[in-house]
mmCIF file of C-alpha atoms in Angstrom:
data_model
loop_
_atom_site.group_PDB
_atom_site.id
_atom_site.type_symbol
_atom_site.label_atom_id
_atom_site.label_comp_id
_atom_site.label_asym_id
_atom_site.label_seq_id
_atom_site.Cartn_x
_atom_site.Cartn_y
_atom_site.Cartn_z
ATOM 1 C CA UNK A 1 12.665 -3.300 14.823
ATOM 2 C CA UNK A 2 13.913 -4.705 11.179
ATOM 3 C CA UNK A 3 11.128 -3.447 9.221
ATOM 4 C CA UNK A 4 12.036 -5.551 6.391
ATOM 5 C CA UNK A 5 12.290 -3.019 3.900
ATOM 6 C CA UNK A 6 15.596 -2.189 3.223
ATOM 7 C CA UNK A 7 16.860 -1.788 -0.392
ATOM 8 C CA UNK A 8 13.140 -1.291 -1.848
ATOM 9 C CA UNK A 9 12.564 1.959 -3.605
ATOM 10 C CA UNK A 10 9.211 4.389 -2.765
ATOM 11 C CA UNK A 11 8.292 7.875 -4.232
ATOM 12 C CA UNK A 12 7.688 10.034 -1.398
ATOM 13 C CA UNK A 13 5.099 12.854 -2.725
ATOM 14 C CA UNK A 14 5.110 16.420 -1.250
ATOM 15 C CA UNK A 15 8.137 15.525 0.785
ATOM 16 C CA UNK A 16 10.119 18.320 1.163
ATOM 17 C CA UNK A 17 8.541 19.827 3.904
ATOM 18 C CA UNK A 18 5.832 18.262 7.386
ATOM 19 C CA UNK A 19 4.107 14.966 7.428
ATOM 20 C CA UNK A 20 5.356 13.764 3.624
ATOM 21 C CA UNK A 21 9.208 14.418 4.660
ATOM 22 C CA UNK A 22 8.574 13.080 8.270
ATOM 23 C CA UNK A 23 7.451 9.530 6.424
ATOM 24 C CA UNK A 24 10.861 10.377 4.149
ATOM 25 C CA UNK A 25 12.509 10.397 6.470
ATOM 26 C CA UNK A 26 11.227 7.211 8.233
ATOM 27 C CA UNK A 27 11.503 5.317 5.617
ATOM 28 C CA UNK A 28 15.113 6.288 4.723
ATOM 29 C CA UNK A 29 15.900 4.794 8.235
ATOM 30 C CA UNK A 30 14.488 1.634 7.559
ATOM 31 C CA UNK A 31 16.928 1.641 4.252
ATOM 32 C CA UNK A 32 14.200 2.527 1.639
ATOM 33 C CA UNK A 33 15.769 4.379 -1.099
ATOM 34 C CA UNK A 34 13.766 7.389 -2.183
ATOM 35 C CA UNK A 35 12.735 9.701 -4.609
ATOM 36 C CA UNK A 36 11.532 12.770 -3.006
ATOM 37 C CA UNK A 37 8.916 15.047 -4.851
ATOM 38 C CA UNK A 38 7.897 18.830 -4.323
ATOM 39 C CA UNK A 39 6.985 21.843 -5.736
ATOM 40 C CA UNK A 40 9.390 23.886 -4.263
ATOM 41 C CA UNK A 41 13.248 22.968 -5.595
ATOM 42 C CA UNK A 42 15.249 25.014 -2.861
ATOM 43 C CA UNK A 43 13.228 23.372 -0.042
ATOM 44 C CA UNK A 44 13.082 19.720 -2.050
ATOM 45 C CA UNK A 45 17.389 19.727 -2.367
ATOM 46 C CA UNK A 46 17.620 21.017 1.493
ATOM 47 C CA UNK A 47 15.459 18.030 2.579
ATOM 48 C CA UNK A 48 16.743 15.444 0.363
ATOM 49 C CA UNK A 49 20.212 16.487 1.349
ATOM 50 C CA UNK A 50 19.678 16.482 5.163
ATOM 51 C CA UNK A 51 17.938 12.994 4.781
ATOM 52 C CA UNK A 52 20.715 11.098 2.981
ATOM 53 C CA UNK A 53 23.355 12.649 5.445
ATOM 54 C CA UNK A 54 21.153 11.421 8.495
ATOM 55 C CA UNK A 55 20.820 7.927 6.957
ATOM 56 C CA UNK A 56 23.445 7.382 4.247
ATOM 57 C CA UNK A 57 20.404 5.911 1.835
ATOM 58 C CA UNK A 58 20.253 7.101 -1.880
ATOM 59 C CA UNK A 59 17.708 9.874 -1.838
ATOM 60 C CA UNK A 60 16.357 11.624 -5.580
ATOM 61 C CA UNK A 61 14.375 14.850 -5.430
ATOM 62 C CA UNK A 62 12.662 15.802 -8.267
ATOM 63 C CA UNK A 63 10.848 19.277 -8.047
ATOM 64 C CA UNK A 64 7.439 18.878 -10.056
ATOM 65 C CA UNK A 65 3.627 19.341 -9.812
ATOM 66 C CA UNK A 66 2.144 15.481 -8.549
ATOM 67 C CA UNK A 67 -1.058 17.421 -9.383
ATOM 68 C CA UNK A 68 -0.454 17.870 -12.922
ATOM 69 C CA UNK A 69 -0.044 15.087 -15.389
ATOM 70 C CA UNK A 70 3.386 16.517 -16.476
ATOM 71 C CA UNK A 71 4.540 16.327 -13.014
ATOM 72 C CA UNK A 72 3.663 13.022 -12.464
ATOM 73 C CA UNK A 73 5.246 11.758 -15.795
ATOM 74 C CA UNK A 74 8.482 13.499 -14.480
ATOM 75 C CA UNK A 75 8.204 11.925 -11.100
ATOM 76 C CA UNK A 76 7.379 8.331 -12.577
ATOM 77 C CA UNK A 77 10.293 8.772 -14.672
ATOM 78 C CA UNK A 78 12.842 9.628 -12.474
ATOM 79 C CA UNK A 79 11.588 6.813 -10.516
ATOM 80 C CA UNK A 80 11.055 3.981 -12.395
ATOM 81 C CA UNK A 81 9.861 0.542 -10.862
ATOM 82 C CA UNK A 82 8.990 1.123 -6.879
ATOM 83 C CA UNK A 83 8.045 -1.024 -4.351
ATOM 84 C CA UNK A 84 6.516 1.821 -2.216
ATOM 85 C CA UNK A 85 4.311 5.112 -2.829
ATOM 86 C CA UNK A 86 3.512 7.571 -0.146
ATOM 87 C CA UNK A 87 0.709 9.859 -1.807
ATOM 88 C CA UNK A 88 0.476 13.228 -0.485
ATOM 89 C CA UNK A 89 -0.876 16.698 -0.945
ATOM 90 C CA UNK A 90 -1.334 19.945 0.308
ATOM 91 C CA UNK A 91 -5.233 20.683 1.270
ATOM 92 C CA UNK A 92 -7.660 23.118 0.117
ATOM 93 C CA UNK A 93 -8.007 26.091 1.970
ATOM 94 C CA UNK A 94 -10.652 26.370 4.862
ATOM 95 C CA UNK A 95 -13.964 28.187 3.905
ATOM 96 C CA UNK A 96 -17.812 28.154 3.977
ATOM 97 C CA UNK A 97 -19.937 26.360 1.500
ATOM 98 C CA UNK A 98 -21.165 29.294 -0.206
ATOM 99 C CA UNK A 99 -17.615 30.238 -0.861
ATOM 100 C CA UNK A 100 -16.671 26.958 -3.230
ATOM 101 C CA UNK A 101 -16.990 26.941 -7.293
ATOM 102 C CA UNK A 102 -16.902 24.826 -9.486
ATOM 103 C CA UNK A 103 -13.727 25.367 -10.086
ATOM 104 C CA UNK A 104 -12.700 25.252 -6.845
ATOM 105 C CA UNK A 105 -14.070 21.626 -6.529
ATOM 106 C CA UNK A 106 -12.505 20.601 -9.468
ATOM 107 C CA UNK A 107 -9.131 22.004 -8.286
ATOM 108 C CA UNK A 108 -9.823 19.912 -4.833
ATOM 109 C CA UNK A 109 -10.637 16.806 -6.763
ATOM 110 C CA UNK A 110 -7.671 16.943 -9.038
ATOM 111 C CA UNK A 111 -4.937 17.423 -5.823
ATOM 112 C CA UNK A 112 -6.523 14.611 -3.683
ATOM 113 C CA UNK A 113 -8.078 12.476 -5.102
ATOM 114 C CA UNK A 114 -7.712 11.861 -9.329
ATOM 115 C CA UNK A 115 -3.270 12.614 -8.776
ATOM 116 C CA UNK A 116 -3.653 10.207 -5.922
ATOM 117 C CA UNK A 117 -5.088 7.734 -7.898
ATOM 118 C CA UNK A 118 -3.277 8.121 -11.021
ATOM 119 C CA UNK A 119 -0.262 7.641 -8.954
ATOM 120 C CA UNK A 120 -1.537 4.365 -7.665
ATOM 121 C CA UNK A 121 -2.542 3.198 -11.108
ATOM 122 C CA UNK A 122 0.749 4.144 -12.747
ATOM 123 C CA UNK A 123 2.863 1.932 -10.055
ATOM 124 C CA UNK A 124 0.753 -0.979 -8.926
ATOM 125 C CA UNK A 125 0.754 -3.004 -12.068
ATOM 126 C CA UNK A 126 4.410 -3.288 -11.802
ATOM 127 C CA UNK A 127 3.872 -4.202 -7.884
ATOM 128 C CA UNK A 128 1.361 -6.857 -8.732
ATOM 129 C CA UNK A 129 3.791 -8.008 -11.241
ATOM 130 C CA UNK A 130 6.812 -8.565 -8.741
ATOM 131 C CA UNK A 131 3.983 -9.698 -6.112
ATOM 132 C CA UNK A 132 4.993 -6.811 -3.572
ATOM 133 C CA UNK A 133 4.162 -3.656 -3.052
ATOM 134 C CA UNK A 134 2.860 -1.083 -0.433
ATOM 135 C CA UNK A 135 0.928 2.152 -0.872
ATOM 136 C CA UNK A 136 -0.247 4.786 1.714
ATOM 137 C CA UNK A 137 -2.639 7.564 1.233
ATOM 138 C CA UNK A 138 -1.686 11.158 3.776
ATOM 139 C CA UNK A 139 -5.649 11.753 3.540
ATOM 140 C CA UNK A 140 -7.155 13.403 6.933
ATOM 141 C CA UNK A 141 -9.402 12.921 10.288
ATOM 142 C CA UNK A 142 -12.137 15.005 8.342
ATOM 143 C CA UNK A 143 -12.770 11.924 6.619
ATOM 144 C CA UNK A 144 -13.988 9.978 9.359
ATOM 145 C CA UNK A 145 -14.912 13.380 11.194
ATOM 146 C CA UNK A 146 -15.696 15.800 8.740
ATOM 147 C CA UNK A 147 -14.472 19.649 9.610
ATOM 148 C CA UNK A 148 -17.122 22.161 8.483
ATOM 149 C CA UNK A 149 -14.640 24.928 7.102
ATOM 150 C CA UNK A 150 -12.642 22.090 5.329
ATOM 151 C CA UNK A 151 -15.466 21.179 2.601
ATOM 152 C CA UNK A 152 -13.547 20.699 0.120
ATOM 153 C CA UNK A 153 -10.895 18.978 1.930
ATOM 154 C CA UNK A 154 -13.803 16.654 3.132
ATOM 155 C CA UNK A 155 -15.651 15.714 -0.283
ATOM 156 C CA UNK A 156 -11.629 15.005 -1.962
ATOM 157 C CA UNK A 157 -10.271 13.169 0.346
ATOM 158 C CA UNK A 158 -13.751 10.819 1.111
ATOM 159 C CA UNK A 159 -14.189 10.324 -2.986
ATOM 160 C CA UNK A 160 -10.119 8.369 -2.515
ATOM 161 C CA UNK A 161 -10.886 6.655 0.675
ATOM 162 C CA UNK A 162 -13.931 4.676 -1.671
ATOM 163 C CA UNK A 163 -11.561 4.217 -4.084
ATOM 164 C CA UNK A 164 -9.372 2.930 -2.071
ATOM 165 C CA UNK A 165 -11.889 0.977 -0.403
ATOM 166 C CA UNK A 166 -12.373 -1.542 -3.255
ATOM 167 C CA UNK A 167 -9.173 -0.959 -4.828
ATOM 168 C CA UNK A 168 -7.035 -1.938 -1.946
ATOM 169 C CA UNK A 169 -9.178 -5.424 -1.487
ATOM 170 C CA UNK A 170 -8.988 -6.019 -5.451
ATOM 171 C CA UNK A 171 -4.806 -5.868 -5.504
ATOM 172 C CA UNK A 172 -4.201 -7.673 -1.553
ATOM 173 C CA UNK A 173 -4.232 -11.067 -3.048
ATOM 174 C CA UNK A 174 -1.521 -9.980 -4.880
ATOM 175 C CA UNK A 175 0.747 -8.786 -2.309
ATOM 176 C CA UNK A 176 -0.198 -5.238 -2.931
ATOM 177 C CA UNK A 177 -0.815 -3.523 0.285
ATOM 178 C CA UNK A 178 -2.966 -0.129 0.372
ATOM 179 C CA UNK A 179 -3.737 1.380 3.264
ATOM 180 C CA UNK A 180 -4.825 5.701 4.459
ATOM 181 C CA UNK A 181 -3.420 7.873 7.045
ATOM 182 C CA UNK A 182 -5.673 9.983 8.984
ATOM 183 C CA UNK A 183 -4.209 12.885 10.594
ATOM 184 C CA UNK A 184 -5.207 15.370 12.998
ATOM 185 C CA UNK A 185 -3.558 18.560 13.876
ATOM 186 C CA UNK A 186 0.401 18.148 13.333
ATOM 187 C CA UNK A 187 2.948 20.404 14.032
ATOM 188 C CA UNK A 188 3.425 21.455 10.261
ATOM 189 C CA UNK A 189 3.148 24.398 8.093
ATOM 190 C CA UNK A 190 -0.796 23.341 7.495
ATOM 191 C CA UNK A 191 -1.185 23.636 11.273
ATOM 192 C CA UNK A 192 -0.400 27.096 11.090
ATOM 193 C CA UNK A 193 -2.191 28.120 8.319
ATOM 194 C CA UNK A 194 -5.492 26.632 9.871
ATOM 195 C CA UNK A 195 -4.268 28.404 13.122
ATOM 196 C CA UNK A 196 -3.969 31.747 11.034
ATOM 197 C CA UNK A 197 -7.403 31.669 10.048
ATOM 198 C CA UNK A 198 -8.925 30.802 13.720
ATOM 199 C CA UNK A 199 -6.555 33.844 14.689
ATOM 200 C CA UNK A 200 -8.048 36.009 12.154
ATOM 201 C CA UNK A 201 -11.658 35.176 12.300
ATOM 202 C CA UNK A 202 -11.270 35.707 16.211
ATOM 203 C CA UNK A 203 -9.424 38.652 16.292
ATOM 204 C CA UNK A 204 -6.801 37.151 19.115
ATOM 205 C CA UNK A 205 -3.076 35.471 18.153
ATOM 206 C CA UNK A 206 -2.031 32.817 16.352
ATOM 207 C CA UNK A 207 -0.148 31.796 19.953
ATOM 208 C CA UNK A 208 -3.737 31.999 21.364
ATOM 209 C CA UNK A 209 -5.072 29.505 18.656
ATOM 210 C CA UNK A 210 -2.824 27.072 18.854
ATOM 211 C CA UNK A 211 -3.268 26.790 22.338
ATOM 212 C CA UNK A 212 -7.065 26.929 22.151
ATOM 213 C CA UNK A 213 -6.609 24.206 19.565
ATOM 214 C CA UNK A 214 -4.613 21.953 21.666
ATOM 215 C CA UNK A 215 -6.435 21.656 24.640
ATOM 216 C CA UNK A 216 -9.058 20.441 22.407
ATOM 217 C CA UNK A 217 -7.100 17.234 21.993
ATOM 218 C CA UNK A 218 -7.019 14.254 24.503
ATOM 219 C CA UNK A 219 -3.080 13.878 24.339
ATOM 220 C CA UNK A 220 -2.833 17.854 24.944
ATOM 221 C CA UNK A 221 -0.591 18.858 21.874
ATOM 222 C CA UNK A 222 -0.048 18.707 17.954
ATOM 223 C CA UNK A 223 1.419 15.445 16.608
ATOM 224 C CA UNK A 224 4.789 15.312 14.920
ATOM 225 C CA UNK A 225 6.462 14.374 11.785
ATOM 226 C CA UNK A 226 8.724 11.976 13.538
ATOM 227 C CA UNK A 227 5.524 10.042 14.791
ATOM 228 C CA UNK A 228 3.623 10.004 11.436
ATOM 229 C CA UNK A 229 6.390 9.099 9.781
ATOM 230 C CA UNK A 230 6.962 6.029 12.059
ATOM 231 C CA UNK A 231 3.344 5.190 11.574
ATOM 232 C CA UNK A 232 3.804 5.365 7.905
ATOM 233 C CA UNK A 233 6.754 3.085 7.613
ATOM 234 C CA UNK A 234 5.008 0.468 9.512
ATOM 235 C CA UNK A 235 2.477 0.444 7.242
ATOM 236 C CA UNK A 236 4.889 -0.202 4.759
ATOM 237 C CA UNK A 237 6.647 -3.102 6.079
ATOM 238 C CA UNK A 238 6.997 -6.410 5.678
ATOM 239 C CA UNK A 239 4.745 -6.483 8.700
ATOM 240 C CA UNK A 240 2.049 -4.871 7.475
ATOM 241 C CA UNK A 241 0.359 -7.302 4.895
ATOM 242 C CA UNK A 242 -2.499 -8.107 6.579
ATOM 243 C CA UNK A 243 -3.693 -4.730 7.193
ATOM 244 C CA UNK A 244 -5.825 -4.001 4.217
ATOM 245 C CA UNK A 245 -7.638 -0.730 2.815
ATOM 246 C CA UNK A 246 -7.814 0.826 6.619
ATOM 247 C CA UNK A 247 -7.706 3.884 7.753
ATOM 248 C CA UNK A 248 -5.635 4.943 10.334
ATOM 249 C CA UNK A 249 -6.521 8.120 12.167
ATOM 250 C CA UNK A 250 -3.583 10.027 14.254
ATOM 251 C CA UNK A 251 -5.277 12.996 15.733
ATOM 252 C CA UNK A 252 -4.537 12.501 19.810
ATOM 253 C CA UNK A 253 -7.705 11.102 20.642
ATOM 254 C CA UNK A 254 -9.246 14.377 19.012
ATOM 255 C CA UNK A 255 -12.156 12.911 17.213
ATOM 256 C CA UNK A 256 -14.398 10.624 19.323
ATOM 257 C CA UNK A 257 -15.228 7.823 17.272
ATOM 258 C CA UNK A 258 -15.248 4.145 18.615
ATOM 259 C CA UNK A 259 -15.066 2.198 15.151
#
């Protein structure tokens, strides 16, 4: 399928590595030039490499905190006008409420939800402007099915998916498109940290965990980039404009919730 996208421009954020390069890659395929953003620089150049060989499209990585507002400046600037933002960050570690600061909630607010949102409010004007544009959110399930150990993950994420809420039907008139991803477990380096922790707190191996964890999903195993990152690039095609500020879970069937 044509997704009607080729030779627009997105910024790709925490791409180098899981679900955010799996949507890289995705949208390199349907022609989307990118700029690819990460922390790391060794594992940002070895993605953005392996991407442009695979696809032949122009692909920019630029190695900075999305977190931070100097990383984001840097990012933006590298960039310049886009047609396409993928928002994405790591999540906070697992724990119990009476772990959690102040701090710590601050930290969780600043990675995903405020950079998320300064993102979209640094791009869209120039969107609305050209009367195109498509943004999606990498928030989680626990939003719609909240995950006790993932409290901070939880209260984040939810505080962007009400932004988003009357953001995204503020800006559709004017051919912006916003729109959240919900996933489950994925085979990614968050999967096994979450798995490391079950492992830990129940004294058998992370092999053990994993497998405990996926025969707790309908479909019987972990997602994939490959299949997020399809999802993703739908949702920013041209076919996508009349799905507005919804949020899309991927998670196998895990969480049973009918609307």
């Amino acid at each position: 399928m044509d997704l009607g996208i080729s030779g627009k421009k997105a910024i790709v954020c925490a791409g180098s590595k899981g679900l955010g390069q799996g949507c890289a890659a995705k949208l390199a395929e349907a022609g989307v030039e990118i700029i690819l953003n990460a922390r790391g620089a060794e594992a940002l150049e070895k993605a953005a490499a392996e991407i442009a060989a695979a696809t032949g499209v122009k692909v920019t990585p630029v190695a900075a905190d999305i977190t931070t507002p100097e990383g984001r400046d840097k990012v933006l600037a590298a960039a310049g006008a886009v047609d396409i933002l993928v928002n994405n960050a790591g999540g906070p570690p697992p724990g119990v409420w009476s772990d959690w600061s102040r701090d710590d909630f601050i930290k969780a607010l600043d990675g995903n939800m405020l950079a998320p949102i300064a993102m979209m409010q640094a791009v869209m004007p120039g969107m609305i402007e050209r009367g195109w544009g498509r943004v999606v959110n990498i928030t989680s399930a626990a939003v719609r099915a909240p995950i006790a150990q993932l409290g901070l993950s939880n209260t984040a994420r939810t505080g962007l998916t009400g932004f988003v809420a009357g953001t995204s039907r503020q800006v559709a008139g004017k051919g912006v498109v916003i729109n959240n991803l919900l996933p489950g477990i994925h085979a990614t380096d968050r999967a096994v940290s979450l798995d490391s922790a079950v492992a830990k707190a129940q004294g058998i191996s992370i092999e053990e965990a994993e497998a405990k964890r996926a025969a707790s999903i309908p479909a019987g195993r972990y997602g994939t980039p490959e299949e997020f990152g399809a999802a993703c690039a739908f949702l920013c095609s041209q076919y996508a404009g009349f799905i507005v500020g919804q949020n899309l879970m991927l998670d196998g069937g895990a969480a049973n919730i009918s609307i």
